[in-house]
XYZ file of C-alpha atoms in Angstrom:
79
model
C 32.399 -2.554 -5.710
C 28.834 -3.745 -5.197
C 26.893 -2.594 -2.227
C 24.131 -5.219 -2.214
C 22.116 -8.007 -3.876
C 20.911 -4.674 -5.947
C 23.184 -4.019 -9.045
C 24.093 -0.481 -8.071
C 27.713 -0.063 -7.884
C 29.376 2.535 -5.122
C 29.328 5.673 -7.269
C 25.468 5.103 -7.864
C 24.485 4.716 -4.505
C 26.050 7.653 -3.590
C 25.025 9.916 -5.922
C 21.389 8.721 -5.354
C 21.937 9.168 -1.368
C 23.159 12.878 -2.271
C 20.249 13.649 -4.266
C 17.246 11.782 -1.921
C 19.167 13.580 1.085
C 19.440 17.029 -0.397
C 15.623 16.844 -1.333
C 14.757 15.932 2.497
C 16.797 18.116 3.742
C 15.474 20.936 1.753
C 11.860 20.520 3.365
C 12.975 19.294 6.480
C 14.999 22.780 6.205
C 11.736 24.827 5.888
C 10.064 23.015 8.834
C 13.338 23.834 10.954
C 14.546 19.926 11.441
C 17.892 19.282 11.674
C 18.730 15.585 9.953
C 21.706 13.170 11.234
C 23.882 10.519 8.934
C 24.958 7.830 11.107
C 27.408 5.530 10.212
C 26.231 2.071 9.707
C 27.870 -1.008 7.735
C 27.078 0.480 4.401
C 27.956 3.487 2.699
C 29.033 5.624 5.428
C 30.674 2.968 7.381
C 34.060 4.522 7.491
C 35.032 7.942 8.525
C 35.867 9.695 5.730
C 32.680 9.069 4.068
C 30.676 9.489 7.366
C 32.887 13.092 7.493
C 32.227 13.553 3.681
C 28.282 12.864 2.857
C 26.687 15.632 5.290
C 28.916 18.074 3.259
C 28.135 16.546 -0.284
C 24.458 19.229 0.057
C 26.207 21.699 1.338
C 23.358 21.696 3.917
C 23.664 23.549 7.767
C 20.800 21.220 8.905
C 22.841 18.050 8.375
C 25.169 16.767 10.812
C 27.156 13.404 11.572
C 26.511 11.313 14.256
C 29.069 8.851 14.924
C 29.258 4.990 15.744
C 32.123 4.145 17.305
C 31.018 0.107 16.654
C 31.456 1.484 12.735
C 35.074 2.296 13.159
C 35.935 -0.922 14.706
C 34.382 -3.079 12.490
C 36.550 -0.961 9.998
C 39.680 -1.565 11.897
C 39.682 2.805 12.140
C 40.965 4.452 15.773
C 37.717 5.401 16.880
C 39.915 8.245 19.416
């Protein structure tokens, strides 16, 4: 599946979101920040992966922050 006009397939984008995010969120760590993943019409559009990517950097300063507009464009229960 291809995300954008970018050739990157799924797989790659994700993998390159878990490594730019663990990087941030290893100095944002040190300055005590805590970051959010929203869910947005793109990778972390549907729950599972919204559920799934704070928990890829095994990180206690990440959290998700959820769009309930997400899970209807996805056809998910957003209850």
């Amino acid at each position: 599946m291809k995300l954008s006009f970018f050739s990157v397939s799924y797989a790659g984008d994700w993998g390159q979101v878990c490594l730019d995010g663990s990087a941030f969120l290893a100095k944002a760590a040190d300055r005590l920040v805590t970051a959010a993943v929203q869910s947005h019409r793109d990778l972390g559009v549907r729950a599972a992966a919204l559920l799934e990517l704070p928990s890829e950097g095994d990180r206690p300063n990440c959290n998700a922050v959820f769009d309930a507009w997400s899970a209807a464009l996805c056809g998910e229960d957003a209850l």
